[in-house]
């Protein structure tokens, strides 16, 4: 079987691959601006059927209680994706603009392999915990705590790391016994649609358990948040949309789990190897053109060495060219769309208006006539009060900010509406760990440690969201807790 053989993707609703009620829409290669093909454009009636199918599959089949079936199906999906991994790699590079290099990790193979973690967790999980006998209020009682699926999950995802985010929701949600309606971003519909093909053709996942609804209409996401047949919404995207999802979900008091934006800080302490730290900071902001929610986009350095730090970061970023993501050496590809490129450019213009300067970059690369490219850019001369230091840009843009010692560095890092991630570099490991402990962020890298892994929880403080994805904590987001008390005599 070849994926997307006719260049047209379909919806997966109630076990069937179908076309969309609103016809089709073009999906575009962001590196070339060429139309790749067509995706099914679902309408509200399609979404209504998908929610109905997920509800029926949850209420009327043994999916939620048959752990053996679920574990088998998740492993089948993993195998099917691995079998087609080279096709998926080409597709991911073309649909997402993801650099080839990153498809060996978080853009493709990482999340495929991480499906094992979801299956293994379900297989080994203590679904029922025996709390033993007690006599609350004098009544002898045998007590147990049972964990069971929440029900129908609405999963709404963005375009930047679509396999990672689609699978980090699907894997644990299914492993926990839920049924799912996945509404991916319209910018990367094919990455989600191929999952539908593989599920329908290569797994025993029963009809209705997974429904995949691609659409240009964002209101279909809002339908998931509002519909009372949906029990939980798992959302990854911008903070503004997350706020709207939370408000829409309030009417039915459904559980809402949000992974949102970030403006994470990279703290360089005064005993750190400045050259190494600032090079790493510059390099990491270029990965996938900076389109990562947890990328550290504020480089906070000792004031006495500010100019040196700016020069090092600019030396690294100035040497990285935004270019063809299909080439093995590329780390900075295009941003996803003309709209996103223009948004990043408007922040670059704002940096100058705010009194900043560019130590490198600052606009579109002259050598890329087509494609949505932005030059890796270092902004200098601003403080943490500048809008470019406070708002998420989502491009290959680093703002360098001076600090006056550890307390000031911590203050600057925490002075943000967001709290997704942070990095600390310092030669004295104990001191660096002490700084890390004071940061209000969901993931912290100390001296180059890697927090991204299937068994590590990922998520944010403050307006970066609530709840955790991945790890056992991420699995348990998809579970209800039932306390059962049985009279002992
Ligand atoms: P977005 O918020 O515009 O869209 C995300 C998804 O929500 C899309 O599927 C979209 O169709 C849908 N949507 C839009 N309006 C909706 C509504 N009113 N109700 C329900 N669904 C709606 O985000 P984006 O531009 O696709 O992605 C970029 C953003 O995602 C960035 O802010 C980034 O930080 C964030 N992000 C966060 C994480 C994380 O784990 N914290 C990971 C990746 C991306």
Short mmCIF file of C-alpha atoms and ligand atoms in Angstrom, two decimals:
data_model
loop_
_atom_site.label_atom_id
_atom_site.label_comp_id
_atom_site.label_asym_id
_atom_site.label_seq_id
_atom_site.Cartn_x
_atom_site.Cartn_y
_atom_site.Cartn_z
CA UNK A 1 0.00 0.00 0.00
CA UNK A 2 1.27 3.48 -0.92
CA UNK A 3 0.18 6.34 1.32
CA UNK A 4 -1.96 9.05 -0.29
CA UNK A 5 -1.63 7.20 -3.58
CA UNK A 6 -3.90 9.54 -5.58
CA UNK A 7 -2.67 12.76 -3.98
CA UNK A 8 -5.94 13.26 -2.12
CA UNK A 9 -6.37 12.61 1.59
CA UNK A 10 -9.58 11.53 3.30
CA UNK A 11 -11.27 11.82 6.66
CA UNK A 12 -11.51 8.81 8.96
CA UNK A 13 -14.99 8.64 10.44
CA UNK A 14 -16.50 5.56 12.05
CA UNK A 15 -13.86 3.30 10.49
CA UNK A 16 -14.35 4.59 6.95
CA UNK A 17 -12.13 6.79 4.81
CA UNK A 18 -14.42 9.43 3.33
CA UNK A 19 -14.28 12.73 1.48
CA UNK A 20 -15.21 15.97 3.22
CA UNK A 21 -18.60 17.66 3.13
CA UNK A 22 -16.91 20.95 2.19
CA UNK A 23 -14.90 19.38 -0.65
CA UNK A 24 -11.12 19.59 -0.60
CA UNK A 25 -8.38 22.10 0.11
CA UNK A 26 -4.81 22.39 -1.11
CA UNK A 27 -1.89 21.54 1.11
CA UNK A 28 1.26 23.46 0.30
CA UNK A 29 4.98 22.71 0.63
CA UNK A 30 6.27 25.66 2.70
CA UNK A 31 9.79 25.32 1.27
CA UNK A 32 8.67 25.72 -2.35
CA UNK A 33 5.12 27.14 -2.17
CA UNK A 34 4.06 24.32 -4.51
CA UNK A 35 0.74 22.58 -3.99
CA UNK A 36 1.41 19.04 -2.79
CA UNK A 37 -2.12 17.80 -3.25
CA UNK A 38 -5.54 17.93 -1.72
CA UNK A 39 -6.91 17.25 1.74
CA UNK A 40 -10.50 16.46 2.63
CA UNK A 41 -12.29 19.52 3.95
CA UNK A 42 -14.72 18.45 6.65
CA UNK A 43 -17.84 20.44 7.47
CA UNK A 44 -19.85 20.61 10.69
CA UNK A 45 -21.93 17.57 9.69
CA UNK A 46 -18.73 15.50 9.34
CA UNK A 47 -17.57 16.61 12.78
CA UNK A 48 -20.98 15.77 14.21
CA UNK A 49 -20.76 12.25 12.75
CA UNK A 50 -17.22 11.83 14.05
CA UNK A 51 -18.24 12.80 17.58
CA UNK A 52 -21.26 10.47 17.35
CA UNK A 53 -19.06 7.59 16.19
CA UNK A 54 -16.56 8.15 19.00
CA UNK A 55 -19.39 8.29 21.54
CA UNK A 56 -20.92 5.02 20.26
CA UNK A 57 -17.55 3.27 20.18
CA UNK A 58 -16.95 4.27 23.77
CA UNK A 59 -20.44 3.45 25.08
CA UNK A 60 -21.23 0.32 23.08
CA UNK A 61 -17.99 -1.62 22.59
CA UNK A 62 -15.50 -3.17 25.01
CA UNK A 63 -12.68 -0.85 23.86
CA UNK A 64 -12.45 0.95 27.21
CA UNK A 65 -12.15 -2.28 29.21
CA UNK A 66 -10.23 -4.52 26.82
CA UNK A 67 -6.66 -3.56 27.65
CA UNK A 68 -5.17 -6.45 25.67
CA UNK A 69 -6.93 -5.25 22.48
CA UNK A 70 -5.82 -1.68 23.01
CA UNK A 71 -2.19 -2.60 23.61
CA UNK A 72 -2.19 -4.77 20.49
CA UNK A 73 -3.74 -2.03 18.35
CA UNK A 74 -1.26 0.63 19.50
CA UNK A 75 1.63 -1.70 18.72
CA UNK A 76 0.10 -2.38 15.29
CA UNK A 77 -0.06 1.33 14.59
CA UNK A 78 3.59 1.71 15.59
CA UNK A 79 4.60 -1.18 13.33
CA UNK A 80 2.58 0.21 10.42
CA UNK A 81 4.22 3.61 10.77
CA UNK A 82 7.68 2.07 10.95
CA UNK A 83 6.90 -0.01 7.84
CA UNK A 84 6.11 3.24 5.97
CA UNK A 85 8.70 5.39 7.70
CA UNK A 86 10.54 6.52 4.56
CA UNK A 87 7.30 7.61 2.87
CA UNK A 88 6.32 9.35 6.10
CA UNK A 89 9.70 11.08 6.23
CA UNK A 90 9.31 12.55 2.73
CA UNK A 91 5.76 13.54 3.50
CA UNK A 92 6.75 15.25 6.77
CA UNK A 93 9.53 17.22 5.08
CA UNK A 94 7.12 18.34 2.34
CA UNK A 95 3.96 19.00 4.38
CA UNK A 96 5.60 20.54 7.47
CA UNK A 97 8.87 21.94 6.06
CA UNK A 98 10.59 19.89 8.76
CA UNK A 99 14.35 19.53 8.28
CA UNK A 100 15.24 15.94 7.34
CA UNK A 101 17.63 15.75 10.30
CA UNK A 102 14.78 16.30 12.77
CA UNK A 103 12.71 13.45 11.31
CA UNK A 104 15.13 11.05 13.03
CA UNK A 105 13.86 12.52 16.30
CA UNK A 106 10.87 14.56 17.44
CA UNK A 107 9.49 15.23 13.96
CA UNK A 108 8.82 11.55 13.17
CA UNK A 109 10.72 8.55 14.48
CA UNK A 110 10.79 9.69 18.11
CA UNK A 111 7.01 9.87 18.50
CA UNK A 112 6.45 6.66 16.47
CA UNK A 113 8.75 4.77 18.83
CA UNK A 114 7.19 6.45 21.84
CA UNK A 115 3.91 4.65 21.06
CA UNK A 116 5.60 1.72 22.82
CA UNK A 117 5.63 3.71 26.03
CA UNK A 118 1.85 4.19 25.83
CA UNK A 119 1.24 0.49 25.15
CA UNK A 120 3.67 -0.64 27.88
CA UNK A 121 2.16 1.77 30.40
CA UNK A 122 -1.35 0.40 29.79
CA UNK A 123 -0.08 -3.17 29.97
CA UNK A 124 1.67 -2.67 33.32
CA UNK A 125 -0.62 -0.14 34.93
CA UNK A 126 -2.21 -0.74 38.31
CA UNK A 127 -5.79 -0.15 37.15
CA UNK A 128 -7.23 -1.09 40.55
CA UNK A 129 -5.56 -0.15 43.78
CA UNK A 130 -6.64 -2.00 46.92
CA UNK A 131 -6.76 0.37 49.90
CA UNK A 132 -7.70 -2.46 52.27
CA UNK A 133 -10.33 -2.50 54.94
CA UNK A 134 -11.13 0.36 57.28
CA UNK A 135 -14.09 1.52 59.36
CA UNK A 136 -14.88 5.09 58.37
CA UNK A 137 -17.78 6.33 60.53
CA UNK A 138 -17.65 2.97 62.29
CA UNK A 139 -18.74 1.00 59.22
CA UNK A 140 -16.37 -1.81 58.19
CA UNK A 141 -15.60 -1.22 54.51
CA UNK A 142 -13.39 -2.72 51.82
CA UNK A 143 -12.01 0.11 49.67
CA UNK A 144 -10.48 0.25 46.24
CA UNK A 145 -9.59 2.97 43.77
CA UNK A 146 -10.25 2.19 40.12
CA UNK A 147 -8.79 4.13 37.20
CA UNK A 148 -10.84 4.16 34.01
CA UNK A 149 -11.03 6.06 30.74
CA UNK A 150 -12.56 9.54 30.74
CA UNK A 151 -14.61 8.81 27.58
CA UNK A 152 -14.56 10.67 24.28
CA UNK A 153 -11.43 12.80 23.80
CA UNK A 154 -11.36 15.76 21.42
CA UNK A 155 -7.72 16.22 20.39
CA UNK A 156 -6.89 19.55 18.72
CA UNK A 157 -3.36 19.99 17.41
CA UNK A 158 -1.05 22.58 15.75
CA UNK A 159 1.29 22.34 12.76
CA UNK A 160 4.79 22.69 14.14
CA UNK A 161 5.58 19.14 15.34
CA UNK A 162 2.41 17.43 14.08
CA UNK A 163 3.43 13.76 14.43
CA UNK A 164 4.81 14.39 17.89
CA UNK A 165 1.71 16.18 19.09
CA UNK A 166 -0.86 13.97 17.31
CA UNK A 167 0.77 10.80 18.66
CA UNK A 168 1.48 12.18 22.14
CA UNK A 169 -2.30 12.59 22.43
CA UNK A 170 -3.52 9.54 20.50
CA UNK A 171 -1.13 7.05 22.15
CA UNK A 172 -1.97 7.67 25.81
CA UNK A 173 -5.63 8.53 25.15
CA UNK A 174 -6.16 5.17 23.42
CA UNK A 175 -3.97 3.27 25.88
CA UNK A 176 -6.12 4.63 28.70
CA UNK A 177 -9.29 3.35 26.97
CA UNK A 178 -10.73 6.51 25.43
CA UNK A 179 -12.06 7.05 21.95
CA UNK A 180 -10.74 10.05 20.03
CA UNK A 181 -11.70 12.68 17.51
CA UNK A 182 -8.49 14.27 16.21
CA UNK A 183 -8.75 17.72 14.63
CA UNK A 184 -5.31 18.62 13.26
CA UNK A 185 -4.16 22.02 12.03
CA UNK A 186 -5.21 22.87 8.46
CA UNK A 187 -1.58 23.72 7.61
CA UNK A 188 -0.42 20.09 7.93
CA UNK A 189 -3.45 17.94 7.08
CA UNK A 190 -1.60 15.10 5.37
CA UNK A 191 0.51 14.19 8.38
CA UNK A 192 -2.73 13.46 10.24
CA UNK A 193 -4.59 11.94 7.29
CA UNK A 194 -1.96 9.23 6.76
CA UNK A 195 -2.62 8.10 10.30
CA UNK A 196 -6.23 7.57 9.25
CA UNK A 197 -5.15 5.44 6.29
CA UNK A 198 -2.82 3.33 8.42
CA UNK A 199 -5.39 2.88 11.18
CA UNK A 200 -8.09 1.83 8.69
CA UNK A 201 -5.86 -0.48 6.64
CA UNK A 202 -3.31 -1.87 9.07
CA UNK A 203 -4.77 -2.07 12.56
CA UNK A 204 -7.63 -3.74 14.40
CA UNK A 205 -8.70 -0.43 15.94
CA UNK A 206 -12.51 -0.76 15.87
CA UNK A 207 -14.66 1.70 13.86
CA UNK A 208 -15.29 4.95 15.71
CA UNK A 209 -12.41 4.55 18.16
CA UNK A 210 -10.25 7.00 16.20
CA UNK A 211 -11.74 9.65 13.93
CA UNK A 212 -9.57 12.11 12.03
CA UNK A 213 -11.21 15.26 10.77
CA UNK A 214 -9.13 17.63 8.62
CA UNK A 215 -10.66 20.99 7.82
CA UNK A 216 -9.90 24.61 7.07
CA UNK A 217 -12.70 25.56 9.45
CA UNK A 218 -11.33 26.29 12.94
CA UNK A 219 -14.92 26.24 14.23
CA UNK A 220 -14.81 22.45 14.04
CA UNK A 221 -12.29 22.57 16.89
CA UNK A 222 -14.68 24.76 18.84
CA UNK A 223 -17.43 22.15 18.22
CA UNK A 224 -15.31 19.59 20.07
CA UNK A 225 -14.90 21.95 23.00
CA UNK A 226 -18.64 22.72 23.18
CA UNK A 227 -20.22 19.33 22.47
CA UNK A 228 -21.55 17.55 25.54
CA UNK A 229 -20.79 14.14 24.00
CA UNK A 230 -17.07 14.99 24.32
CA UNK A 231 -15.69 14.36 27.83
CA UNK A 232 -12.20 15.83 27.57
CA UNK A 233 -10.44 18.24 25.25
CA UNK A 234 -6.71 17.85 24.85
CA UNK A 235 -5.47 20.96 23.09
CA UNK A 236 -2.05 22.07 21.89
CA UNK A 237 -1.71 25.44 20.23
CA UNK A 238 -1.53 29.13 21.00
CA UNK A 239 -2.49 30.59 24.34
CA UNK A 240 -5.19 32.73 22.71
CA UNK A 241 -6.92 29.68 21.21
CA UNK A 242 -6.42 27.71 24.45
CA UNK A 243 -8.28 30.42 26.32
CA UNK A 244 -11.16 30.15 23.85
CA UNK A 245 -11.20 26.33 24.15
CA UNK A 246 -11.35 26.60 27.93
CA UNK A 247 -14.24 29.07 27.75
CA UNK A 248 -16.13 26.89 25.25
CA UNK A 249 -15.63 23.83 27.43
CA UNK A 250 -16.93 25.58 30.53
CA UNK A 251 -20.60 25.12 29.60
CA UNK A 252 -20.29 21.33 29.88
CA UNK A 253 -17.62 21.36 32.66
CA UNK A 254 -15.50 19.02 30.59
CA UNK A 255 -11.93 18.35 31.49
CA UNK A 256 -9.56 20.56 29.52
CA UNK A 257 -5.90 19.85 29.12
CA UNK A 258 -3.86 22.61 27.49
CA UNK A 259 -0.32 22.75 26.06
CA UNK A 260 0.19 26.36 24.99
CA UNK A 261 2.80 28.88 24.00
CA UNK A 262 6.09 29.86 25.56
CA UNK A 263 8.79 32.53 25.78
CA UNK A 264 11.42 30.50 27.52
CA UNK A 265 14.68 31.84 28.95
CA UNK A 266 18.24 30.54 28.53
CA UNK A 267 20.19 31.74 31.59
CA UNK A 268 23.95 32.02 31.36
CA UNK A 269 25.48 32.43 34.84
CA UNK A 270 28.67 34.43 35.25
CA UNK A 271 30.83 31.32 35.79
CA UNK A 272 29.55 29.59 32.62
CA UNK A 273 31.54 28.96 29.47
CA UNK A 274 30.02 31.93 27.63
CA UNK A 275 31.10 30.82 24.15
CA UNK A 276 29.65 27.32 24.52
CA UNK A 277 26.41 28.53 26.13
CA UNK A 278 25.68 31.31 23.63
CA UNK A 279 26.46 29.04 20.66
CA UNK A 280 24.06 26.40 21.96
CA UNK A 281 21.39 29.06 22.53
CA UNK A 282 21.83 30.38 18.99
CA UNK A 283 21.83 26.93 17.44
CA UNK A 284 18.71 25.75 19.25
CA UNK A 285 16.62 28.75 18.22
CA UNK A 286 17.32 27.88 14.56
CA UNK A 287 15.98 24.32 14.83
CA UNK A 288 12.88 23.99 12.65
CA UNK A 289 13.07 27.77 12.12
CA UNK A 290 12.27 28.36 15.78
CA UNK A 291 8.83 26.82 15.51
CA UNK A 292 8.99 24.97 18.80
CA UNK A 293 6.92 26.00 21.78
CA UNK A 294 9.68 25.14 24.29
CA UNK A 295 12.58 26.73 22.42
CA UNK A 296 14.52 29.19 24.61
CA UNK A 297 14.11 32.47 22.76
CA UNK A 298 15.40 34.84 25.46
CA UNK A 299 19.15 34.60 26.03
CA UNK A 300 19.87 36.15 29.45
CA UNK A 301 23.57 36.88 29.94
CA UNK A 302 25.86 38.68 32.44
CA UNK A 303 25.71 42.44 31.76
CA UNK A 304 29.51 42.76 31.85
CA UNK A 305 29.81 40.34 28.94
CA UNK A 306 26.72 41.39 26.98
CA UNK A 307 28.46 42.53 23.78
CA UNK A 308 30.59 39.38 23.71
CA UNK A 309 27.50 37.21 24.17
CA UNK A 310 25.66 38.97 21.35
CA UNK A 311 28.66 38.49 19.05
CA UNK A 312 28.90 34.77 19.84
CA UNK A 313 25.17 34.15 19.30
CA UNK A 314 25.29 36.16 16.07
CA UNK A 315 28.38 34.26 14.94
CA UNK A 316 26.49 30.98 15.33
CA UNK A 317 23.16 32.11 13.92
CA UNK A 318 24.70 34.15 11.13
CA UNK A 319 26.47 31.03 9.90
CA UNK A 320 23.22 29.01 9.79
CA UNK A 321 21.37 29.54 6.54
CA UNK A 322 17.62 29.02 6.28
CA UNK A 323 17.26 26.56 3.43
CA UNK A 324 15.93 23.42 1.80
CA UNK A 325 14.64 21.10 4.56
CA UNK A 326 15.08 18.01 2.39
CA UNK A 327 18.88 18.40 2.50
CA UNK A 328 20.56 16.34 5.23
CA UNK A 329 22.57 19.27 6.67
CA UNK A 330 19.70 21.76 7.04
CA UNK A 331 18.54 22.61 10.54
CA UNK A 332 16.59 25.78 9.73
CA UNK A 333 13.90 25.22 7.10
CA UNK A 334 10.98 27.48 6.25
CA UNK A 335 8.22 28.63 8.57
CA UNK A 336 4.87 27.04 7.85
CA UNK A 337 3.07 29.69 5.78
CA UNK A 338 3.18 33.15 4.26
CA UNK A 339 1.00 34.28 7.16
CA UNK A 340 3.49 32.99 9.72
CA UNK A 341 6.43 34.51 7.81
CA UNK A 342 4.68 37.89 7.76
CA UNK A 343 3.91 37.57 11.47
CA UNK A 344 7.58 36.92 12.27
CA UNK A 345 8.60 39.82 10.02
CA UNK A 346 6.19 42.13 11.86
CA UNK A 347 7.96 41.23 15.13
CA UNK A 348 11.33 41.97 13.52
CA UNK A 349 10.02 45.38 12.44
CA UNK A 350 8.72 45.89 15.99
CA UNK A 351 12.16 45.12 17.45
CA UNK A 352 13.60 48.07 15.52
CA UNK A 353 10.68 50.31 16.51
CA UNK A 354 11.32 49.35 20.14
CA UNK A 355 14.95 50.52 19.82
CA UNK A 356 16.65 47.17 19.21
CA UNK A 357 19.26 46.30 16.62
CA UNK A 358 19.97 43.15 14.61
CA UNK A 359 23.31 41.50 15.28
CA UNK A 360 22.54 39.19 12.34
CA UNK A 361 19.58 38.51 10.08
CA UNK A 362 16.46 40.65 10.22
CA UNK A 363 14.33 39.57 7.30
CA UNK A 364 13.88 37.25 4.35
CA UNK A 365 17.01 35.63 2.90
CA UNK A 366 17.91 37.10 -0.49
CA UNK A 367 18.96 33.69 -1.84
CA UNK A 368 15.50 32.09 -1.30
CA UNK A 369 13.09 33.56 -3.88
CA UNK A 370 10.38 30.98 -3.10
CA UNK A 371 9.35 29.42 0.19
CA UNK A 372 8.48 30.95 3.54
CA UNK A 373 12.00 31.58 4.84
CA UNK A 374 13.25 33.94 7.55
CA UNK A 375 16.92 34.58 8.33
CA UNK A 376 18.15 33.49 11.75
CA UNK A 377 18.09 36.77 13.67
CA UNK A 378 19.68 38.03 16.89
CA UNK A 379 18.01 41.07 18.48
CA UNK A 380 20.23 43.14 20.79
CA UNK A 381 19.84 46.32 22.80
CA UNK A 382 16.48 45.59 24.46
CA UNK A 383 15.37 44.62 27.95
CA UNK A 384 12.82 42.08 29.12
CA UNK A 385 10.16 44.82 28.96
CA UNK A 386 10.22 44.87 25.13
CA UNK A 387 7.30 43.17 23.40
CA UNK A 388 9.71 41.04 21.37
CA UNK A 389 10.99 39.71 24.72
CA UNK A 390 7.51 39.04 26.09
CA UNK A 391 5.48 37.72 23.16
CA UNK A 392 5.89 34.45 21.30
CA UNK A 393 7.36 35.03 17.83
CA UNK A 394 7.64 31.42 16.63
CA UNK A 395 10.50 32.04 14.22
CA UNK A 396 14.34 31.75 14.29
CA UNK A 397 14.67 34.84 16.48
CA UNK A 398 16.72 35.25 19.67
CA UNK A 399 16.54 38.29 21.94
CA UNK A 400 19.63 38.84 24.13
CA UNK A 401 18.95 40.43 27.53
CA UNK A 402 21.49 41.47 30.22
CA UNK A 403 21.26 40.34 33.86
CA UNK A 404 22.97 41.57 37.05
CA UNK A 405 23.60 38.29 38.86
CA UNK A 406 21.71 35.09 39.67
CA UNK A 407 18.75 36.73 41.47
CA UNK A 408 18.22 39.12 38.59
CA UNK A 409 18.52 36.27 36.04
CA UNK A 410 15.84 34.30 37.89
CA UNK A 411 13.64 37.39 38.11
CA UNK A 412 13.93 37.97 34.35
CA UNK A 413 13.27 34.32 33.49
CA UNK A 414 10.13 34.30 35.66
CA UNK A 415 8.95 37.73 34.51
CA UNK A 416 6.83 36.30 31.69
CA UNK A 417 3.19 35.33 31.27
CA UNK A 418 4.53 31.95 30.13
CA UNK A 419 6.32 29.15 31.97
CA UNK A 420 6.96 26.32 29.54
CA UNK A 421 10.71 25.71 29.64
CA UNK A 422 14.08 27.12 30.69
CA UNK A 423 17.79 26.41 30.43
CA UNK A 424 20.57 27.21 32.90
CA UNK A 425 24.29 27.11 32.09
CA UNK A 426 26.87 27.46 34.87
CA UNK A 427 30.19 25.85 35.80
CA UNK A 428 29.24 25.26 39.44
CA UNK A 429 26.66 22.46 39.12
CA UNK A 430 25.19 23.04 42.58
CA UNK A 431 24.71 26.73 41.96
CA UNK A 432 23.15 26.05 38.54
CA UNK A 433 20.79 23.50 40.14
CA UNK A 434 19.85 26.09 42.77
CA UNK A 435 18.93 28.57 40.03
CA UNK A 436 16.98 25.86 38.15
CA UNK A 437 14.96 25.14 41.29
CA UNK A 438 13.74 28.75 41.40
CA UNK A 439 12.41 28.81 37.83
CA UNK A 440 8.66 28.73 37.25
CA UNK A 441 8.73 26.45 34.20
CA UNK A 442 7.55 22.93 33.41
CA UNK A 443 10.85 21.68 31.95
CA UNK A 444 14.37 22.82 32.83
CA UNK A 445 17.61 21.90 31.08
CA UNK A 446 20.75 22.31 33.20
CA UNK A 447 24.03 22.45 31.28
CA UNK A 448 22.64 20.65 28.23
CA UNK A 449 20.51 17.92 29.83
CA UNK A 450 17.63 16.69 27.64
CA UNK A 451 14.14 16.60 29.15
CA UNK A 452 12.38 15.38 25.98
CA UNK A 453 11.65 11.69 26.37
CA UNK A 454 8.62 9.37 26.40
CA UNK A 455 8.76 8.83 30.15
CA UNK A 456 9.23 12.52 31.08
CA UNK A 457 6.17 14.73 31.59
CA UNK A 458 6.00 17.83 29.41
CA UNK A 459 3.88 20.91 30.01
CA UNK A 460 3.79 24.43 31.29
CA UNK A 461 3.22 26.70 34.26
CA UNK A 462 1.13 29.87 34.09
CA UNK A 463 -0.26 30.72 30.64
CA UNK A 464 1.75 27.93 29.00
CA UNK A 465 -1.07 25.59 29.94
CA UNK A 466 -2.29 23.06 32.44
CA UNK A 467 -1.81 19.32 32.66
CA UNK A 468 1.09 17.28 31.33
CA UNK A 469 1.70 15.37 28.11
CA UNK A 470 3.93 12.25 27.99
CA UNK A 471 5.24 10.22 30.91
CA UNK A 472 2.92 8.43 33.31
CA UNK A 473 1.48 11.84 34.24
CA UNK A 474 0.48 12.32 30.59
CA UNK A 475 -1.25 8.92 30.52
CA UNK A 476 -3.13 9.68 33.73
CA UNK A 477 -4.56 12.89 32.24
CA UNK A 478 -6.81 10.57 30.25
CA UNK A 479 -8.14 8.67 33.28
CA UNK A 480 -11.00 9.18 35.71
CA UNK A 481 -10.72 8.04 39.32
CA UNK A 482 -13.47 5.96 40.87
CA UNK A 483 -13.44 5.17 44.60
CA UNK A 484 -15.40 2.00 45.42
CA UNK A 485 -16.46 1.24 48.97
CA UNK A 486 -18.05 -2.16 49.69
CA UNK A 487 -19.55 -2.96 53.07
CA UNK A 488 -17.31 -5.60 54.57
CA UNK A 489 -20.09 -7.62 56.21
P1 LIG B 1 -3.51 27.71 16.94
O1 LIG B 1 -3.88 27.96 18.36
O2 LIG B 1 -3.82 28.77 15.94
O3 LIG B 1 -4.23 26.40 16.38
C1 LIG B 1 -4.10 25.16 17.01
C2 LIG B 1 -5.28 24.28 16.63
O4 LIG B 1 -6.46 24.84 17.18
C3 LIG B 1 -5.52 24.12 15.15
O5 LIG B 1 -5.92 22.78 14.90
C4 LIG B 1 -6.69 25.07 14.89
O6 LIG B 1 -7.49 24.70 13.79
C5 LIG B 1 -7.48 24.91 16.18
N1 LIG B 1 -8.35 26.04 16.50
C6 LIG B 1 -8.26 27.32 16.08
N2 LIG B 1 -9.23 28.07 16.66
C7 LIG B 1 -9.93 27.25 17.46
C8 LIG B 1 -11.01 27.43 18.35
N3 LIG B 1 -11.57 28.62 18.53
N4 LIG B 1 -11.47 26.37 19.05
C9 LIG B 1 -10.87 25.16 18.91
N5 LIG B 1 -9.84 24.91 18.09
C10 LIG B 1 -9.37 25.96 17.37
O7 LIG B 1 -1.97 27.33 16.97
P2 LIG B 1 -1.02 27.08 15.73
O8 LIG B 1 -0.76 28.41 15.11
O9 LIG B 1 -1.54 25.97 14.91
O10 LIG B 1 0.31 26.56 16.49
C11 LIG B 1 1.27 27.41 17.03
C12 LIG B 1 1.05 27.59 18.52
O11 LIG B 1 1.04 26.32 19.19
C13 LIG B 1 2.17 28.35 19.20
O12 LIG B 1 1.62 29.30 20.07
C14 LIG B 1 2.92 27.30 19.98
O13 LIG B 1 3.61 27.75 21.11
C15 LIG B 1 1.85 26.36 20.35
N6 LIG B 1 2.39 25.02 20.65
C16 LIG B 1 2.43 24.61 21.94
C17 LIG B 1 2.98 23.38 22.26
C18 LIG B 1 3.03 22.90 23.68
O14 LIG B 1 3.12 21.71 23.89
N7 LIG B 1 2.96 23.76 24.67
C19 LIG B 1 3.46 22.57 21.25
C20 LIG B 1 3.42 23.02 19.95
C21 LIG B 1 2.86 24.26 19.65
#
